[in-house]
Amino acid sequence: MTDLTTTDGTPISRFCFGTMQWGGKADAVDSRAMYEACRKQGINFFDTAHGYTGGASETLLGQFIAEERDEIFVATKCASTGDCRPEAIRRDFDESLTRLGMDQVDLIYMHRWSDEVPLEAVYEVLAEWVQAGKVRHIGVSNYAAWQVMKAQAVAETLGLTIAMLQPMYSLVKRQVEVEILPMAVSEGMAVVPYSPLGGGLLTGKYAGKAEGRLTHDPMYKERYGVEWMHKAATEISSIATELGTSPITLAVAWVAVNLGITAPIISASSATQLQPSLDAMNFELSDTLYARLSALTPRPAPATDRLEEQ
Ligand SMILES: NC(=O)c1ccc[n+]([C@@H]2O[C@H](COP(=O)([O-])OP(=O)(O)OC[C@H]3O[C@@H](n4cnc5c(N)ncnc54)[C@H](OP(=O)(O)O)[C@@H]3O)[C@@H](O)[C@H]2O)c1
């Protein structure tokens, strides 16, 4: 649950759309088509980053929302390269605002944790932006739970609250269930997880000869190159066939229904690809089906390792 709203006071939508492919695999026409499909479905929450597609993602997003800025919640990220030095994040954010054509973003995430720059130095810059009205809310991505709490302690001394977390989460990447999700519920932080399809694995297409991110990008190939993950992708496809739906719809709906999840970040390379992810917004996942899907992949051990108490 979250009380975050657009500047016209509308609550953020139950799904967010991620623009990481815009200006890359998706050209401007495809990107615009995806933007319009999202708007038609009631999505008012868009995610980008300084580091995406050399700036094209932010530029396209700024163009598409120009006519309806107050109706859209825009989240971007700084320190995408991991360089969290104050001068680096100032440079990133100035560029982001220019590309987006805005003088304020609704939320800025620190894209990564840094061991090299003291938290005080980073969060003082974020506090400056909030005070100057350039940023409405702050968030963090790819932080461990202890890092979130440590950063929040520093943020609090500057009058800031970490409002949103952006971890990875899907049926084949469930680590957040151990600490991040319970912490977020306890602290009232919004959770907006990325890669609900495991970068495309849970579409089921890699059971055949399909090409995509997992065949082209070595990082994704390694991240999802585990046999049990591919087996789970095949199994979710069989369940989808049995139920007359898409494995994509099931995988996204499964992420969305978990306790503590505010809005999964859906994405695609084209509007046609996107439709089954959008369909998940209206898919009623019963408790029985939720349990059946959850059983396809290992539940991570609790932080205490006392498995017998689970
Ligand atoms: N904070 C971070 O570090 C971080 C990291 C990653 C992503 N993100 C954010 O989260 C968003 C979503 O992440 P993600 O793109 O990894 O999500 P995802 O939903 O796990 O993967 C989306 C990809 O799956 C494939 N796909 C989707 N629908 C398909 C269909 N119907 N048929 C075939 N293939 C299909 C496409 O890739 P192919 O066409 O290449 O196969 C698509 O780009 C990103 O846009 C970004 O905003 C954040």
Coordinates of C-alpha atoms and ligand atoms in Angstrom, one line a residue:
M1 CA 0.0 0.0 0.0
T2 CA 1.2 3.5 -0.7
D3 CA -0.2 7.0 -0.5
L4 CA 2.0 8.3 -3.4
T5 CA 0.2 10.3 -6.0
T6 CA 0.8 12.2 -9.2
T7 CA 1.0 16.0 -8.7
D8 CA -2.7 16.3 -9.7
G9 CA -3.5 14.0 -6.6
T10 CA -4.2 10.7 -8.4
P11 CA -2.9 7.6 -6.6
I12 CA -0.1 5.8 -8.6
S13 CA -1.4 2.9 -10.6
R14 CA -1.1 -0.7 -9.5
F15 CA 1.4 -1.4 -12.3
C16 CA 4.4 0.7 -13.4
F17 CA 5.9 0.6 -16.9
G18 CA 9.7 0.4 -17.3
T19 CA 11.2 2.3 -20.3
M20 CA 14.6 0.5 -20.3
Q21 CA 14.0 -0.6 -24.0
W22 CA 12.9 2.8 -25.3
G23 CA 15.4 4.2 -27.8
G24 CA 17.1 0.8 -27.8
K25 CA 15.4 -2.3 -28.9
A26 CA 12.1 -0.3 -29.1
D27 CA 12.3 2.6 -31.5
A28 CA 10.4 5.9 -31.0
V29 CA 7.2 4.5 -32.8
D30 CA 7.2 1.3 -30.8
S31 CA 7.9 3.2 -27.6
R32 CA 5.0 5.6 -28.2
A33 CA 2.7 2.6 -28.9
M34 CA 3.6 1.1 -25.6
Y35 CA 3.1 4.4 -23.8
E36 CA -0.4 4.7 -25.3
A37 CA -1.3 1.1 -24.4
C38 CA -0.3 1.7 -20.8
R39 CA -2.3 4.9 -20.6
K40 CA -5.3 3.2 -22.1
Q41 CA -5.0 0.6 -19.3
G42 CA -4.8 3.3 -16.6
I43 CA -1.1 3.2 -15.9
N44 CA 0.2 6.6 -14.7
F45 CA 3.5 5.4 -13.3
F46 CA 6.7 5.3 -15.5
D47 CA 10.2 4.2 -14.6
T48 CA 13.4 5.3 -16.3
A49 CA 17.0 5.9 -15.4
H50 CA 19.9 8.2 -16.3
G51 CA 21.7 5.1 -17.5
Y52 CA 19.1 3.7 -20.0
T53 CA 19.8 3.8 -23.7
G54 CA 22.3 6.7 -23.6
G55 CA 19.5 9.0 -22.4
A56 CA 17.0 8.2 -25.2
S57 CA 14.7 6.5 -22.7
E58 CA 14.4 9.7 -20.6
T59 CA 14.1 11.9 -23.7
L60 CA 11.3 9.9 -25.2
L61 CA 9.4 9.7 -21.8
G62 CA 9.7 13.5 -21.5
Q63 CA 8.2 13.9 -25.0
F64 CA 5.4 11.5 -24.4
I65 CA 4.2 13.0 -21.1
A66 CA 4.7 16.6 -22.0
E67 CA 0.9 17.2 -22.6
E68 CA -0.1 15.5 -19.4
R69 CA 2.8 16.0 -17.0
D70 CA 0.6 16.4 -13.8
E71 CA -1.2 13.1 -14.5
I72 CA 2.0 11.0 -14.6
F73 CA 4.3 9.9 -11.8
V74 CA 7.9 9.9 -13.2
A75 CA 10.6 8.0 -11.4
T76 CA 14.2 8.2 -12.6
K77 CA 17.5 7.0 -11.2
C78 CA 21.0 8.4 -10.7
A79 CA 24.3 6.7 -10.2
S80 CA 23.4 4.0 -12.7
T81 CA 27.1 3.3 -13.2
G82 CA 27.6 3.0 -9.4
D83 CA 29.4 6.3 -9.2
C84 CA 27.7 7.9 -6.2
R85 CA 30.1 10.8 -5.6
P86 CA 28.1 14.1 -5.1
E87 CA 29.5 15.6 -8.2
A88 CA 28.6 12.5 -10.3
I89 CA 25.0 12.3 -9.1
R90 CA 24.6 16.1 -9.5
R91 CA 25.8 15.8 -13.1
D92 CA 23.5 12.7 -13.7
F93 CA 20.5 14.5 -12.4
D94 CA 21.0 17.7 -14.3
E95 CA 21.2 15.7 -17.5
S96 CA 18.1 13.7 -16.5
L97 CA 16.1 16.9 -16.0
T98 CA 17.3 18.3 -19.3
R99 CA 16.4 15.1 -21.2
L100 CA 13.0 14.8 -19.5
G101 CA 12.4 18.5 -20.2
M102 CA 11.2 18.9 -16.6
D103 CA 12.1 20.9 -13.5
Q104 CA 10.8 18.3 -11.1
V105 CA 10.6 14.5 -11.0
D106 CA 8.2 12.6 -8.8
L107 CA 10.9 10.3 -7.4
I108 CA 14.6 9.7 -7.8
Y109 CA 16.2 6.4 -6.9
M110 CA 19.8 5.8 -6.0
H111 CA 20.3 3.1 -8.6
R112 CA 22.9 1.2 -6.6
W113 CA 24.6 1.1 -3.2
S114 CA 28.1 2.4 -2.9
D115 CA 30.8 1.4 -0.3
E116 CA 33.0 4.3 -1.5
V117 CA 31.0 7.4 -0.8
P118 CA 29.7 8.1 2.8
L119 CA 25.9 8.0 3.0
E120 CA 25.8 11.5 4.5
A121 CA 27.4 12.9 1.3
V122 CA 24.9 11.2 -1.0
Y123 CA 21.8 11.9 1.0
E124 CA 22.7 15.6 1.6
V125 CA 22.5 16.0 -2.2
L126 CA 19.1 14.3 -2.3
A127 CA 17.9 16.6 0.5
E128 CA 19.0 19.7 -1.4
W129 CA 17.0 18.5 -4.4
V130 CA 13.9 17.9 -2.3
Q131 CA 14.3 21.3 -0.7
A132 CA 14.7 23.0 -4.1
G133 CA 11.5 21.3 -5.3
K134 CA 13.4 19.3 -8.0
V135 CA 12.4 16.0 -6.4
R136 CA 9.2 15.0 -4.6
H137 CA 10.3 11.7 -3.2
I138 CA 13.4 9.5 -2.9
G139 CA 13.9 5.8 -3.3
V140 CA 16.6 3.2 -3.6
S141 CA 17.2 0.3 -6.0
N142 CA 19.3 -2.8 -5.6
Y143 CA 20.0 -2.2 -1.8
A144 CA 20.0 -5.0 0.7
A145 CA 17.6 -4.5 3.6
W146 CA 20.4 -3.5 6.0
Q147 CA 21.5 -0.9 3.5
V148 CA 18.0 0.5 3.3
M149 CA 17.8 0.8 7.1
K150 CA 21.2 2.3 7.3
A151 CA 20.4 4.9 4.6
Q152 CA 17.1 5.6 6.1
A153 CA 18.8 6.5 9.4
V154 CA 20.9 9.0 7.6
A155 CA 18.0 10.3 5.5
E156 CA 16.0 10.9 8.6
T157 CA 18.6 13.3 10.1
L158 CA 18.1 15.3 6.9
G159 CA 14.3 15.3 7.1
L160 CA 13.9 12.7 4.3
T161 CA 12.1 9.4 4.1
I162 CA 12.9 6.6 1.7
A163 CA 9.5 6.2 0.1
M164 CA 10.1 3.5 -2.4
L165 CA 12.3 0.4 -3.0
Q166 CA 13.1 -1.1 -6.4
P167 CA 14.5 -4.6 -6.1
M168 CA 14.5 -7.5 -8.5
Y169 CA 11.6 -10.0 -8.1
S170 CA 10.0 -12.8 -10.0
L171 CA 9.1 -16.5 -9.6
V172 CA 12.8 -17.3 -10.4
K173 CA 14.3 -14.5 -8.2
R174 CA 12.7 -14.6 -4.8
Q175 CA 15.5 -13.3 -2.4
V176 CA 13.4 -10.2 -1.5
E177 CA 10.9 -12.4 0.3
V178 CA 13.5 -12.9 3.1
E179 CA 14.2 -9.4 4.3
I180 CA 13.2 -6.7 1.8
L181 CA 9.4 -7.4 1.7
P182 CA 8.9 -7.9 5.5
M183 CA 11.0 -4.7 6.1
A184 CA 9.0 -2.7 3.6
V185 CA 5.7 -3.8 5.2
S186 CA 7.1 -3.0 8.6
E187 CA 8.4 0.5 7.6
G188 CA 5.6 1.5 5.2
M189 CA 7.9 1.6 2.2
A190 CA 6.5 1.1 -1.3
V191 CA 8.0 -1.8 -3.3
V192 CA 8.2 -1.6 -7.1
P193 CA 10.0 -4.6 -8.3
Y194 CA 11.7 -5.0 -11.7
S195 CA 12.0 -8.0 -14.1
P196 CA 8.8 -9.8 -13.2
L197 CA 9.4 -12.0 -16.3
G198 CA 13.0 -12.8 -15.4
G199 CA 14.1 -10.6 -18.3
G200 CA 11.9 -12.7 -20.6
L201 CA 12.6 -16.2 -19.3
L202 CA 9.1 -16.7 -17.9
T203 CA 7.5 -15.9 -21.3
G204 CA 8.5 -19.6 -22.0
K205 CA 10.1 -18.6 -25.3
Y206 CA 13.5 -19.9 -24.5
A207 CA 12.2 -23.5 -24.4
G208 CA 12.3 -23.1 -28.2
K209 CA 14.8 -21.4 -30.4
A210 CA 13.7 -17.9 -29.6
E211 CA 16.2 -15.0 -29.6
G212 CA 16.0 -12.2 -27.0
R213 CA 17.8 -10.6 -24.1
L214 CA 18.8 -14.0 -22.6
T215 CA 20.6 -15.0 -25.8
H216 CA 22.0 -11.6 -26.6
D217 CA 23.1 -10.2 -23.3
P218 CA 25.8 -12.1 -21.4
M219 CA 24.7 -10.6 -18.0
Y220 CA 21.2 -11.8 -18.4
K221 CA 22.3 -15.1 -19.8
E222 CA 24.3 -15.7 -16.7
R223 CA 21.6 -14.4 -14.3
Y224 CA 19.0 -16.8 -15.6
G225 CA 21.2 -19.5 -16.9
V226 CA 20.2 -22.0 -14.2
E227 CA 18.5 -25.3 -15.1
W228 CA 15.7 -25.1 -12.4
M229 CA 14.8 -21.7 -13.6
H230 CA 14.3 -22.9 -17.2
K231 CA 12.3 -25.9 -15.9
A232 CA 10.0 -23.5 -14.0
A233 CA 9.6 -21.5 -17.2
T234 CA 8.5 -24.6 -19.0
E235 CA 6.1 -25.6 -16.2
I236 CA 4.5 -22.2 -16.0
S237 CA 3.9 -22.4 -19.7
S238 CA 2.1 -25.8 -19.3
I239 CA -0.1 -24.3 -16.5
A240 CA -0.9 -21.3 -18.8
T241 CA -1.9 -23.6 -21.6
E242 CA -4.1 -25.7 -19.3
L243 CA -5.8 -22.5 -18.1
G244 CA -6.1 -20.8 -21.5
T245 CA -4.0 -17.9 -20.6
S246 CA -0.4 -16.7 -21.1
P247 CA 2.5 -17.6 -18.9
I248 CA 3.4 -13.9 -19.0
T249 CA 0.1 -12.9 -17.4
L250 CA 0.5 -15.6 -14.7
A251 CA 4.1 -14.5 -13.9
V252 CA 3.3 -10.8 -13.6
A253 CA 0.1 -11.5 -11.6
W254 CA 2.1 -13.7 -9.2
V255 CA 4.5 -10.9 -8.5
A256 CA 1.8 -8.3 -8.1
V257 CA -0.2 -10.3 -5.6
N258 CA 2.6 -10.8 -3.1
L259 CA 2.3 -9.1 0.3
G260 CA 4.2 -5.8 0.3
I261 CA 4.2 -5.3 -3.5
T262 CA 3.0 -1.8 -4.6
A263 CA 3.4 -2.2 -8.4
P264 CA 5.4 -4.6 -10.5
I265 CA 7.4 -2.8 -13.3
I266 CA 6.3 -4.4 -16.6
S267 CA 8.1 -3.9 -19.8
A268 CA 8.4 -5.2 -23.4
S269 CA 10.1 -4.5 -26.7
S270 CA 6.8 -3.8 -28.5
A271 CA 3.1 -3.1 -27.8
T272 CA 2.2 -6.6 -29.0
Q273 CA 4.6 -8.1 -26.6
L274 CA 3.3 -5.9 -23.8
Q275 CA -0.4 -7.0 -24.0
P276 CA -0.1 -10.2 -21.8
S277 CA 1.7 -8.2 -19.1
L278 CA -1.1 -5.6 -19.2
D279 CA -3.7 -8.4 -19.0
A280 CA -2.2 -9.3 -15.6
M281 CA -3.7 -6.1 -14.1
N282 CA -7.2 -7.7 -14.4
F283 CA -6.2 -11.3 -13.8
E284 CA -7.7 -12.7 -10.6
L285 CA -5.1 -15.1 -9.1
S286 CA -6.9 -17.4 -6.7
D287 CA -5.1 -18.6 -3.6
T288 CA -4.9 -22.1 -5.1
L289 CA -3.3 -20.9 -8.3
Y290 CA -0.9 -18.7 -6.3
A291 CA 0.2 -21.7 -4.2
R292 CA 0.6 -23.8 -7.4
L293 CA 2.8 -21.2 -9.0
S294 CA 4.8 -20.6 -5.9
A295 CA 5.6 -24.3 -5.6
L296 CA 7.3 -24.2 -9.0
T297 CA 10.5 -22.6 -7.6
P298 CA 12.4 -22.8 -4.3
R299 CA 11.2 -20.5 -1.5
P300 CA 14.4 -18.9 0.0
A301 CA 15.4 -19.9 3.5
P302 CA 14.4 -17.4 6.2
A303 CA 17.1 -15.0 7.5
T304 CA 17.4 -17.0 10.7
D305 CA 18.0 -20.2 8.6
R306 CA 15.4 -22.0 10.9
L307 CA 13.8 -23.7 8.0
E308 CA 11.7 -26.0 10.3
E309 CA 9.9 -22.8 11.6
Q310 CA 8.7 -21.7 8.1
Ligands
LIG1 N1 16.7 -1.0 -11.0 C1 17.3 -1.8 -11.8 O1 18.5 -2.1 -11.6 C2 16.6 -2.4 -13.0 C3 17.1 -3.5 -13.7 C4 16.3 -4.0 -14.8 C5 15.1 -3.4 -15.1 N2 14.6 -2.3 -14.4 C6 13.4 -1.6 -14.7 O2 12.3 -2.6 -14.8 C7 11.7 -2.6 -16.1 C8 11.3 -4.0 -16.4 O3 12.5 -4.9 -16.3 P1 12.6 -6.0 -17.4 O4 12.6 -5.5 -18.7 O5 13.8 -6.8 -17.0 O6 11.3 -6.9 -17.2 P2 10.8 -8.3 -17.6 O7 9.3 -8.2 -17.6 O8 11.4 -9.3 -16.7 O9 11.4 -8.5 -19.1 C9 10.9 -7.8 -20.1 C10 11.4 -8.5 -21.4 O10 10.8 -9.7 -21.6 C11 10.7 -9.9 -23.0 N3 9.2 -10.0 -23.3 C12 8.2 -9.4 -22.6 N4 7.0 -9.7 -23.1 C13 7.2 -10.6 -24.1 C14 6.4 -11.3 -25.0 N5 5.1 -11.1 -25.0 N6 7.0 -12.1 -25.9 C15 8.3 -12.3 -25.9 N7 9.2 -11.7 -25.1 C16 8.7 -10.8 -24.2 C17 11.3 -8.7 -23.7 O11 12.7 -8.9 -23.9 P3 13.3 -9.5 -25.3 O12 12.4 -9.0 -26.4 O13 14.7 -8.9 -25.4 O14 13.3 -11.0 -25.2 C18 11.1 -7.7 -22.7 O15 12.0 -6.6 -22.8 C19 12.8 -2.0 -17.0 O16 12.2 -1.4 -18.1 C20 13.4 -0.9 -16.1 O17 12.5 0.2 -16.0 C21 15.4 -1.8 -13.3

